XYZ file of C-alpha atoms in Angstrom:
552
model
C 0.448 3.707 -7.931
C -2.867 1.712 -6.318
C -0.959 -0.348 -4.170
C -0.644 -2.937 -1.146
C 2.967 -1.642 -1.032
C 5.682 -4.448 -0.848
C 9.322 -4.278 0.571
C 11.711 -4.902 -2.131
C 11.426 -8.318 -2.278
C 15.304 -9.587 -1.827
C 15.011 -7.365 1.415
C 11.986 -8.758 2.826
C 13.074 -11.435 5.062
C 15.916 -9.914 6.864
C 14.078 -6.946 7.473
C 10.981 -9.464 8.886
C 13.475 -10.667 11.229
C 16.059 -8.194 12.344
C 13.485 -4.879 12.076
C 14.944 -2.982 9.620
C 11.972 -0.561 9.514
C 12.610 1.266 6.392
C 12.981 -2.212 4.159
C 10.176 -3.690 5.494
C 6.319 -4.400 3.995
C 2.737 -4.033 5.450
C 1.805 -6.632 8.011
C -1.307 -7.220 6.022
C -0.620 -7.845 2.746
C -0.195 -4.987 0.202
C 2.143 -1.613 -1.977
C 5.493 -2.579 -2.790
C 5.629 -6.906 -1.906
C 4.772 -8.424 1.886
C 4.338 -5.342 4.064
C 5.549 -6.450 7.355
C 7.020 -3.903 8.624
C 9.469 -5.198 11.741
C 10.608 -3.085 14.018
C 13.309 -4.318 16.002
C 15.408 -2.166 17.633
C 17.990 -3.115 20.656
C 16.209 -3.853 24.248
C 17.110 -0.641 25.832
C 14.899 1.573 23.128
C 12.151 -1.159 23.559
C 11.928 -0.520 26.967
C 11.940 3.086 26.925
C 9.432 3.544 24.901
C 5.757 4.977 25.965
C 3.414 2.543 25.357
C -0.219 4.044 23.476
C -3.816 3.878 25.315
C -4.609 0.949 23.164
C -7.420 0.748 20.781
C -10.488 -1.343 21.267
C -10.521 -4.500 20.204
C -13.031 -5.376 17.213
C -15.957 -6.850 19.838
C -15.859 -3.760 21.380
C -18.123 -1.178 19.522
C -17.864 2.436 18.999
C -20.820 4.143 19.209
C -20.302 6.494 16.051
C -22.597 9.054 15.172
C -24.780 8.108 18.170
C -22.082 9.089 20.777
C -22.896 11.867 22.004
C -19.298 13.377 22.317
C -18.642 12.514 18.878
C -21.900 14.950 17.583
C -19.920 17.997 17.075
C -17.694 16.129 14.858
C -20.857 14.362 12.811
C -22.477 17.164 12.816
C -19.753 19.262 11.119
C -19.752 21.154 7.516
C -16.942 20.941 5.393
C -15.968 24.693 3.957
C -15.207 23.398 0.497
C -13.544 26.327 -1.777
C -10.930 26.250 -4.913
C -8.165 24.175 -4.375
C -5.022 26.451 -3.825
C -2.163 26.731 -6.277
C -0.530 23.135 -7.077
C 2.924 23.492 -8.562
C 2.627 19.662 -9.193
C -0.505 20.420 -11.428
C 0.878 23.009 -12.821
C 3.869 21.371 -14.099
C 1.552 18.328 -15.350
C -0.786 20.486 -16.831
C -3.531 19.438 -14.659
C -6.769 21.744 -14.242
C -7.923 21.376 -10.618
C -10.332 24.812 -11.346
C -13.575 22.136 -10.699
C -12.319 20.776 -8.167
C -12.444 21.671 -4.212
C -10.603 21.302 -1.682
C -11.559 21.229 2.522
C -10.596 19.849 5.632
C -12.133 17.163 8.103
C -11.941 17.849 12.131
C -11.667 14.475 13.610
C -10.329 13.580 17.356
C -7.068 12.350 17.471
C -8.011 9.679 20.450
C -11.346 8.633 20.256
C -11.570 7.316 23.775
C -10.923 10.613 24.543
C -13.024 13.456 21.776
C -12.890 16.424 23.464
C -9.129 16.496 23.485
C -6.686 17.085 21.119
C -7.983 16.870 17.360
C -6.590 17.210 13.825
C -7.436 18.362 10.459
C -7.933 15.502 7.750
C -7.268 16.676 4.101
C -9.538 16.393 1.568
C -10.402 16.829 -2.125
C -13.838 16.824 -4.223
C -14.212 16.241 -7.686
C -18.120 17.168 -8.135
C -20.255 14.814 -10.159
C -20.325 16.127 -13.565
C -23.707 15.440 -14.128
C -25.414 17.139 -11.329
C -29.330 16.553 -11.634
C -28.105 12.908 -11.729
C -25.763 12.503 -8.728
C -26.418 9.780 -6.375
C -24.100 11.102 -3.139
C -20.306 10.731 -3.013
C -17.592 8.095 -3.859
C -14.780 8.169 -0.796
C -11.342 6.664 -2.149
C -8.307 5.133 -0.488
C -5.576 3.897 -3.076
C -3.768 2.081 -0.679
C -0.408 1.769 1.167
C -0.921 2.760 3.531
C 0.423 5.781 3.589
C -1.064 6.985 -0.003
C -2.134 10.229 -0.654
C -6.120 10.132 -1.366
C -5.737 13.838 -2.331
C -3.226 13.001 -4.834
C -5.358 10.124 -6.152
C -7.954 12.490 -6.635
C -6.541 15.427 -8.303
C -4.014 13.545 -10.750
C -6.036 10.296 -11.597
C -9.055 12.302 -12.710
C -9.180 10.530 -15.778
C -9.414 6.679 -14.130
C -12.982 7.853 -12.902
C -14.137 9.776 -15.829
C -17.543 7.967 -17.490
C -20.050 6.829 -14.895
C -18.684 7.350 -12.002
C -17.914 10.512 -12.361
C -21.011 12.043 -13.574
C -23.261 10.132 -10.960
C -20.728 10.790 -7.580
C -18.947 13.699 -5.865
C -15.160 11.673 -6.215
C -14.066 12.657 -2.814
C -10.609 11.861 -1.909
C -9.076 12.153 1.804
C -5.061 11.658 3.491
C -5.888 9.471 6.137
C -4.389 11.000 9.699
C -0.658 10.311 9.618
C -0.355 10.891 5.638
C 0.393 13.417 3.178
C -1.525 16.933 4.235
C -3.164 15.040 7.396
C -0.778 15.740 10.718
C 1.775 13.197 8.008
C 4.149 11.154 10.533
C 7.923 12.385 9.794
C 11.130 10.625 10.974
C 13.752 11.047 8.892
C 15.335 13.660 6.479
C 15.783 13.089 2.761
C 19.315 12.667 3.294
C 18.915 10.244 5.473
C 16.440 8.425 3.250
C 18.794 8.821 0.189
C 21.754 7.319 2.281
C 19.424 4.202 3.529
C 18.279 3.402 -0.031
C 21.727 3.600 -1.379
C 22.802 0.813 0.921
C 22.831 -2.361 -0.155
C 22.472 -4.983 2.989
C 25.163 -7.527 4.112
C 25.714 -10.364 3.125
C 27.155 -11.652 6.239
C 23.553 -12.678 8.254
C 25.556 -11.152 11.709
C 26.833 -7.853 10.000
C 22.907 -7.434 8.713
C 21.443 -7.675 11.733
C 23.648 -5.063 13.809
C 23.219 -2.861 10.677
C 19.575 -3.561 10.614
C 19.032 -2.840 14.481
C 21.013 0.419 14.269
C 18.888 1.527 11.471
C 15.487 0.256 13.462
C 16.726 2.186 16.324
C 17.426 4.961 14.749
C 14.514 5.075 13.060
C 12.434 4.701 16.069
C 13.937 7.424 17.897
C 13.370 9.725 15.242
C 9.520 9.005 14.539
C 8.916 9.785 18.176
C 11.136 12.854 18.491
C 9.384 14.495 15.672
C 6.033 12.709 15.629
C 5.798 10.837 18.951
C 2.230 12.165 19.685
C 0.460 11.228 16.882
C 2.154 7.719 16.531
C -0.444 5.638 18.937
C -3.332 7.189 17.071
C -2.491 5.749 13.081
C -3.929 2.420 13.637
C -6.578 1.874 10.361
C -9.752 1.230 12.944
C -9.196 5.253 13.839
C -8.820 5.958 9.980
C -12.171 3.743 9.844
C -13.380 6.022 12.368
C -12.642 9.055 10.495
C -13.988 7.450 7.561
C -17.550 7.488 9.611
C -17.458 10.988 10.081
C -16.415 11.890 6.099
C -19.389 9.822 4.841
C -21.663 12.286 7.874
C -20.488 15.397 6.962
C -20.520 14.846 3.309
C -23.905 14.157 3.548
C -24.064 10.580 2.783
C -26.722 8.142 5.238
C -24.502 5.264 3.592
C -20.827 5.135 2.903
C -19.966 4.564 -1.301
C -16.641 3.811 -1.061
C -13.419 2.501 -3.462
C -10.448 0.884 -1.323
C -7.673 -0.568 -3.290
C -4.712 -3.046 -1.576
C -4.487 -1.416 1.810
C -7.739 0.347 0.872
C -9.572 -3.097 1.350
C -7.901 -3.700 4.753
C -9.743 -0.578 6.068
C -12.796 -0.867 4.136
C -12.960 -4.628 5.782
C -12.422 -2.851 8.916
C -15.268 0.202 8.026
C -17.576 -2.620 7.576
C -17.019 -4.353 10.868
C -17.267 -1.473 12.740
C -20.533 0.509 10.692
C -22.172 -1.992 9.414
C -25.481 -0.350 9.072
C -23.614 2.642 7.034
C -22.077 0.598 4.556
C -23.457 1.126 1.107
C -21.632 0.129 -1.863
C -18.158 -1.004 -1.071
C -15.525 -2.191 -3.661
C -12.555 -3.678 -2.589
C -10.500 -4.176 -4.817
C -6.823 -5.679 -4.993
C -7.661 -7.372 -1.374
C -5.783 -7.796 1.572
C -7.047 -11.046 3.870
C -7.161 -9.233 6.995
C -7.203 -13.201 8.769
C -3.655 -14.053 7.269
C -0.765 -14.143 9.459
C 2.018 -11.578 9.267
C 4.470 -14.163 7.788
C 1.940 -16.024 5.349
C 1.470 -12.400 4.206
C 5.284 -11.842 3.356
C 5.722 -14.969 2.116
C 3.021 -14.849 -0.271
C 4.082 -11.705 -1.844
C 7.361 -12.767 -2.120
C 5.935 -15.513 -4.115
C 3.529 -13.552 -5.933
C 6.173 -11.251 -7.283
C 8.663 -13.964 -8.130
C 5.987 -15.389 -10.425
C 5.544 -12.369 -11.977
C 9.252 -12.013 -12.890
C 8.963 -15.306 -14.476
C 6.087 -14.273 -16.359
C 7.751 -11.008 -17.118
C 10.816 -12.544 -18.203
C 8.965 -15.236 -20.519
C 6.947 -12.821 -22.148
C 10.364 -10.334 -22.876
C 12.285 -13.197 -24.511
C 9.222 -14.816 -26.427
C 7.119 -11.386 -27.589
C 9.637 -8.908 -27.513
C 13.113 -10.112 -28.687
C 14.006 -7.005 -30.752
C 14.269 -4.869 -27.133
C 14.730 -7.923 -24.869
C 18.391 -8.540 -23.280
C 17.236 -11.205 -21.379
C 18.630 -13.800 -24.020
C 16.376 -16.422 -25.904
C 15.981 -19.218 -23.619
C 12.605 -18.706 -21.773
C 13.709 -21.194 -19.080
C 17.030 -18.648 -18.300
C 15.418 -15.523 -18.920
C 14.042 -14.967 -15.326
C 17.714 -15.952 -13.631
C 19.737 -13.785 -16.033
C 18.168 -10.807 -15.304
C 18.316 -11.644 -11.392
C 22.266 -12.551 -11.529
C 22.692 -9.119 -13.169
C 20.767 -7.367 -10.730
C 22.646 -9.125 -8.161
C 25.663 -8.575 -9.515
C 25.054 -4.489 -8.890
C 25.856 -5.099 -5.609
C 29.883 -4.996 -6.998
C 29.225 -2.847 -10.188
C 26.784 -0.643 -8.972
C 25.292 1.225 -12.229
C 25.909 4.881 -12.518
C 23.149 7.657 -13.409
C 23.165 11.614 -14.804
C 22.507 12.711 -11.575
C 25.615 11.209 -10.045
C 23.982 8.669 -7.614
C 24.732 4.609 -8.067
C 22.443 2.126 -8.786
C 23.640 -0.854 -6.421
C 21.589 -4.237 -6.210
C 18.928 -3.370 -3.599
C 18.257 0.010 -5.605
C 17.826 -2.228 -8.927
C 15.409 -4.724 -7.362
C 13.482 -1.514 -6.295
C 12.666 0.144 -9.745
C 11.924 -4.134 -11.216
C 9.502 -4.213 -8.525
C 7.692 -1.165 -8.812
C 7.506 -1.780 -12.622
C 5.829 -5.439 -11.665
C 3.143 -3.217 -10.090
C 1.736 -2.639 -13.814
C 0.130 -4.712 -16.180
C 1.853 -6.728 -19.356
C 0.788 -4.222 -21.463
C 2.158 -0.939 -19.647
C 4.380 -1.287 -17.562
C 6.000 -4.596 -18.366
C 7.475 -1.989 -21.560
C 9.489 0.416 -19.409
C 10.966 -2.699 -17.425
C 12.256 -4.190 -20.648
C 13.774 -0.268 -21.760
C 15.209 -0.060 -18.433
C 16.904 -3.335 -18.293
C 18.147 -3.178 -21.693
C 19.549 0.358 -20.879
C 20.862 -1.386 -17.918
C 22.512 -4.558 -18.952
C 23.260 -3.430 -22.894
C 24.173 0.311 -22.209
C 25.742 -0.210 -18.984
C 23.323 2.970 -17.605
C 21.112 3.179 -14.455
C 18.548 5.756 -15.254
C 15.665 3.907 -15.661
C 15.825 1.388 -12.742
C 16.550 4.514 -10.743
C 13.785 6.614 -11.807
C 11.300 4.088 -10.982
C 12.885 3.133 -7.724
C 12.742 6.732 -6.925
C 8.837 6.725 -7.721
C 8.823 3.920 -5.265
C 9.894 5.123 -2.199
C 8.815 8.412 -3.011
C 11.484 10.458 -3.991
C 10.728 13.563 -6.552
C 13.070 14.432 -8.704
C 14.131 17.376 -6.654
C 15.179 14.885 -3.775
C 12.715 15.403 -1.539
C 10.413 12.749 -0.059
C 6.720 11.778 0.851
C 6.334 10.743 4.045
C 4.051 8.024 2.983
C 6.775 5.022 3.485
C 7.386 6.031 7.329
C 3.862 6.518 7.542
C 3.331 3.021 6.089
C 5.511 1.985 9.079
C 3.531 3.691 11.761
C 0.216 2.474 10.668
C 0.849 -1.015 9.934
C 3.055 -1.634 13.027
C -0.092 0.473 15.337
C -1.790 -2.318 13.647
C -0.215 -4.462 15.331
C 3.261 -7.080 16.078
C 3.655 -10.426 14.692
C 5.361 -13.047 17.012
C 8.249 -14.760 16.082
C 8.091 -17.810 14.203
C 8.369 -21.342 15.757
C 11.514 -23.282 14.788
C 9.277 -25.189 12.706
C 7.447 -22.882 11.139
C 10.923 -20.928 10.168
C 12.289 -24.034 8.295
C 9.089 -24.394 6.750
C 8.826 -20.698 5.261
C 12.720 -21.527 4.338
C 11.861 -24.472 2.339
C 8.740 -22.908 0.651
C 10.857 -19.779 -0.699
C 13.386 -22.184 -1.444
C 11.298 -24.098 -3.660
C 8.473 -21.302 -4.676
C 10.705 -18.385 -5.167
C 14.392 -18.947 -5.291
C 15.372 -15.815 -7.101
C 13.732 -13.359 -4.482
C 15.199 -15.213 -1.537
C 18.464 -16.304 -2.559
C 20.352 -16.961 0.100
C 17.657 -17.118 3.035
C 18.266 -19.015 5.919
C 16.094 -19.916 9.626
C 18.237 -17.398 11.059
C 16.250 -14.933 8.940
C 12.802 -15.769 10.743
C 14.505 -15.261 15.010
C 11.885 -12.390 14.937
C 8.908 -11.055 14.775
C 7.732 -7.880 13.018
C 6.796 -4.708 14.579
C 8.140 -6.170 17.792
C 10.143 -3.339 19.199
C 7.893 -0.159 17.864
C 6.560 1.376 20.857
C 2.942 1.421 20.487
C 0.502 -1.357 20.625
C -2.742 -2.143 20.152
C -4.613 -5.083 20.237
C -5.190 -6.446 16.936
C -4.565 -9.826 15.929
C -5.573 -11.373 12.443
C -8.963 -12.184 12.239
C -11.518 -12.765 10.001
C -13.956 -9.957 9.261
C -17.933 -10.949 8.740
C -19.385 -7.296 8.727
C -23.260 -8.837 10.002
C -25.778 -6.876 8.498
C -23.938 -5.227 5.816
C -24.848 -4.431 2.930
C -23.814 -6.459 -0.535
C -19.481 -5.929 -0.646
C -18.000 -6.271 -3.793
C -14.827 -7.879 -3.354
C -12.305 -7.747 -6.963
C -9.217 -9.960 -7.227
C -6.878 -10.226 -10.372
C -5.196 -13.446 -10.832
C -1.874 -12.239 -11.969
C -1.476 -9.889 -8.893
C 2.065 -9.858 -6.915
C 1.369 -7.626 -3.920
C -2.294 -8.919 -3.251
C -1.994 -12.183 -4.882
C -5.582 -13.877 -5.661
C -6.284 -16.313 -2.916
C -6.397 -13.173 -0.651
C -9.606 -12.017 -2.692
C -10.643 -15.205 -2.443
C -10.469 -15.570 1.466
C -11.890 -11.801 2.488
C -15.213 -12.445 0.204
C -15.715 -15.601 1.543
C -14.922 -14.500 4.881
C -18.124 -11.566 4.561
C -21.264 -12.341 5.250
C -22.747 -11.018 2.211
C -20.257 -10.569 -0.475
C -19.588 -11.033 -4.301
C -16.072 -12.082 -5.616
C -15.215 -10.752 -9.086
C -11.867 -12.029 -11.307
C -9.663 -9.878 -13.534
C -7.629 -12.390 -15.083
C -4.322 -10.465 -16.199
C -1.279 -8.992 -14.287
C -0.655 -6.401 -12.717
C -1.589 -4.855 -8.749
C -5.893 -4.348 -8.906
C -8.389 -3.982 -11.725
C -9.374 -0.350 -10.773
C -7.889 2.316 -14.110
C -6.858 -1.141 -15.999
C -8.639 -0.442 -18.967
C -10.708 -3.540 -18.525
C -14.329 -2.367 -19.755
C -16.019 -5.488 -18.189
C -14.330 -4.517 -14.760
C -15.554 -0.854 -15.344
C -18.887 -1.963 -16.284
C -18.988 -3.938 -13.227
C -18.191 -1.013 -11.054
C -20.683 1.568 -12.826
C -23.690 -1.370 -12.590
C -22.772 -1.983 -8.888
C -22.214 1.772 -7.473
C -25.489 3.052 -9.579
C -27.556 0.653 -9.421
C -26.649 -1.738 -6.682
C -26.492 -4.319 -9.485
C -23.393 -6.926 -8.685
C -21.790 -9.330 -10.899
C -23.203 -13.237 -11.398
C -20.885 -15.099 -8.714
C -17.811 -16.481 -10.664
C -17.747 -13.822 -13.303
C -13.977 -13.324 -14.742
C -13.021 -10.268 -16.511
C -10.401 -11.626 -18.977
């Protein structure tokens, strides 16, 4: 799943105040909805913590390629061979025989290159048409915290066609992910056990729940990962994204980013402008928008797509629909039921429960996908749900979520989603004001997602008790003297919703906004052909879009 990733969305605010780490979204705006992730454990573990050697701030410049500590690293060739044996592919029936697979060195402090580095894990798919290849296409799907690799091997098929046979598709884990030094915390029991929980009701009972699991949580990242945790921040990944495009032989970086993806491909630009090439970013995350705007937004954004999920069920799709057959109730009788888990928790052939939190997890990854996909297996698993009193399919799809295989074991992208977007950087806590204001906007904008919220909800920040900082603040990115950016929005998206498209195009100096009107979480694999004709015209030829051009 290409994805921004969101919290689940009733979860969202009291993790944004009282830190609960693993129920939290990405402080910029992206996977599962408002990714902010807060952090707040008690004072004592605050205080105690190491803080990192921070990370320049964007006005001050790496050299790159032209440092001359850094030339070893540039200068580097990747021993690509056959990928080794992939029990996932395997079991999917996946060939991986073309492909190749290789590692990146990159230094794990760039103030500091000739100490400690790491290994970066990567993936090629070579351009099927050879005599006509143009250089290589770098990919980031998103998160953060997704697996580039994965994207690579087992969505082969979204860049068959054009892009394909004119680019290497080159795939990497950024550091702190899947096969690259990943950042681990806690065990898959303890993940199951988290997940299970629903949260309090009582605001007081949350919080000292909430700031036991943040500390918890905390101590556990450091214990097992505490050395790579000040390095995650996405300007390093941008960094390391400098060195791919050298040693793969590229004088210009070609490069997809979707949700998160965008975030460091905004960054990429700031920082190399003269190396950027052809850039989509697509599913955008406005890396000027506040923390809360951010959460708030995506809480929004996926409320409106419930709606729109729920109208569509009762009006289209009656037959497999047990939402009812008013289209003005549809929306709040699925949310009362899924509410409602919290007492009835739904049981499952594998024995675990489905309680409320766990069935707002698999309705939210489903609202991911497009009306014509995935809207489907929400309707199958709600009707399995609420008619045949099972829990299966919300499960399954809540375990595809937070990354759970059907063995029980987990990725670690969600704890590195944490550690990245918190190394990004805190939010402060809202004003008084501003806290009644966000209360009376959900109240009004989104009342199903944020039943029950209160001011209390907003006493603090995110990311304010995780023990490494770095300077970063909201801003808006320019990228002088870059080349053309190709920024892609799609007007039905929940994670990334539209006006954040909107804002990081405008914000460029020299950038093109395309539209998908539909639903679902970026245009990239959609099946729109004017989007893909878009992309193969812009990567091949340099050719972008008419400004205002929708893809309907």
């Amino acid at each position: 799943m290409n994805t921004h990733r969101a919290t689940r969305p009733r979860l969202l605010l009291a993790a944004f105040a009282a830190g609960s780490l693993l129920l939290a979204t990405a402080c910029g705006g992206d996977k599962k909805p408002a990714q902010d992730e807060a952090a707040s454990a008690p004072a004592s573990t605050a205080a105690a913590a190491p803080t990192a050697t921070p990370t320049p701030t964007p006005t001050v410049k790496p050299t790159g390629a032209d440092d001359p500590a850094l030339k070893p690293f540039y200068g580097q060739q990747i021993a690509w061979a056959a990928c080794p044996p992939d029990a996932k592919a395997a079991e999917q029936k996946i060939d991986l025989s073309l492909m190749k697979c290789g590692k990146l060195h990159v230094p794990l402090d760039y103030t500091n290159p000739s100490g400690e580095a790491i290994d970066l894990a990567l993936v090629k798919n070579p351009a099927a048409k050879q005599d006509q290849r143009l250089g290589s296409l770098i990919v980031n799907p998103g998160g953060p915290g997704a697996s580039g690799v994965e994207t690579v091997k087992f969505g082969d098929k979204q860049f068959e066609g054009t892009l394909h046979n004119r680019f290497d598709v080159v795939g990497f884990d950024p550091r702190g992910t899947g096969e690259s030094s990943p950042v681990l915390c806690l065990d898959d029991k303890q993940r199951d056990a988290l997940n299970a929980e629903d949260s309090p009701l009582d605001p007081a009972e949350a919080k000292t729940r909430s700031d036991k699991h943040s500390a918890d949580f905390i101590a556990a990242c450091q214990a097992k990962s505490g050395k790579l945790l000040p390095f995650v921040g996405t300007r390093n990944t941008a960094r390391d994204l400098d060195v791919l495009r050298a040693a793969v032989g590229d004088q210009k970086l070609n490069y997809l980013g979707i949700s998160y993806g965008t975030y460091l491909g905004a960054l990429y630009a700031e920082e190399f402008p003269k190396t950027v090439g052809r850039l989509i970013l697509d599913g955008a995350v406005d890396p000027a928008e506040q923390g809360l705007d951010s959460s708030l937004n995506q809480i929004i954004g996926f409320e409106k797509s419930f709606e729109r999920f729920a109208v569509d069920c009762v009006q289209n799709h009656a037959d497999e629909c047990p939402l009812g057959k008013s289209s003005d109730k549809a929306a709040k009788k699925a949310a009362d039921f899924l509410d409602g888990l919290r007492d009835k928790p739904l049981p499952t052939k594998d024995g675990r429960k489905v309680g409320s939190d766990l069935g707002w997890t698999g309705v939210t990854a489903l609202l991911y996908g497009d009306e014509k996909t995935m809207w489907q297996y929400l309707r199958m698993s709600l009707l399995l749900a609420m008619k045949g009193g099972q829990g299966d399919g919300l499960l399954g799809f809540a375990d595809m979520y937070n990354g759970r295989d059907d063995k029980g074991h987990y990725s670690p992208e969600s704890e590195a989603l944490v550690a990245i977007r918190c190394a990004d950087g805190a939010s402060p806590a809202p004003s008084a004001e501003q806290a009644q204001q966000a209360v009376q906007k959900l109240q009004q904008e989104a009342p199903l997602l944020a039943k029950g919220v209160s001011v209390e909800d907003f006493s603090q920040g995110s990311c304010v008790s995780w023990p490494f900082k770095t300077p970063e603040k909201p801003h808006t990115v320019r990228a002088e003297g870059a080349a053309p950016i190709l920024v892609v929005g799609s007007t039905g998206d929940p994670a990334t919703p539209y006006a954040a498209a909107e804002s990081l195009a405008k914000g460029f100096a020299n950038a093109t906004l395309l539209t998908r009107v539909g639903e679902g979480h970026g245009a990239f694999g959609s099946g729109n052909g004017c989007i893909d004709a878009a992309y193969a015209a812009y990567l091949t030829e340099g050719t972008l879009p008419a400004a205002g051009t929708k893809c309907s």
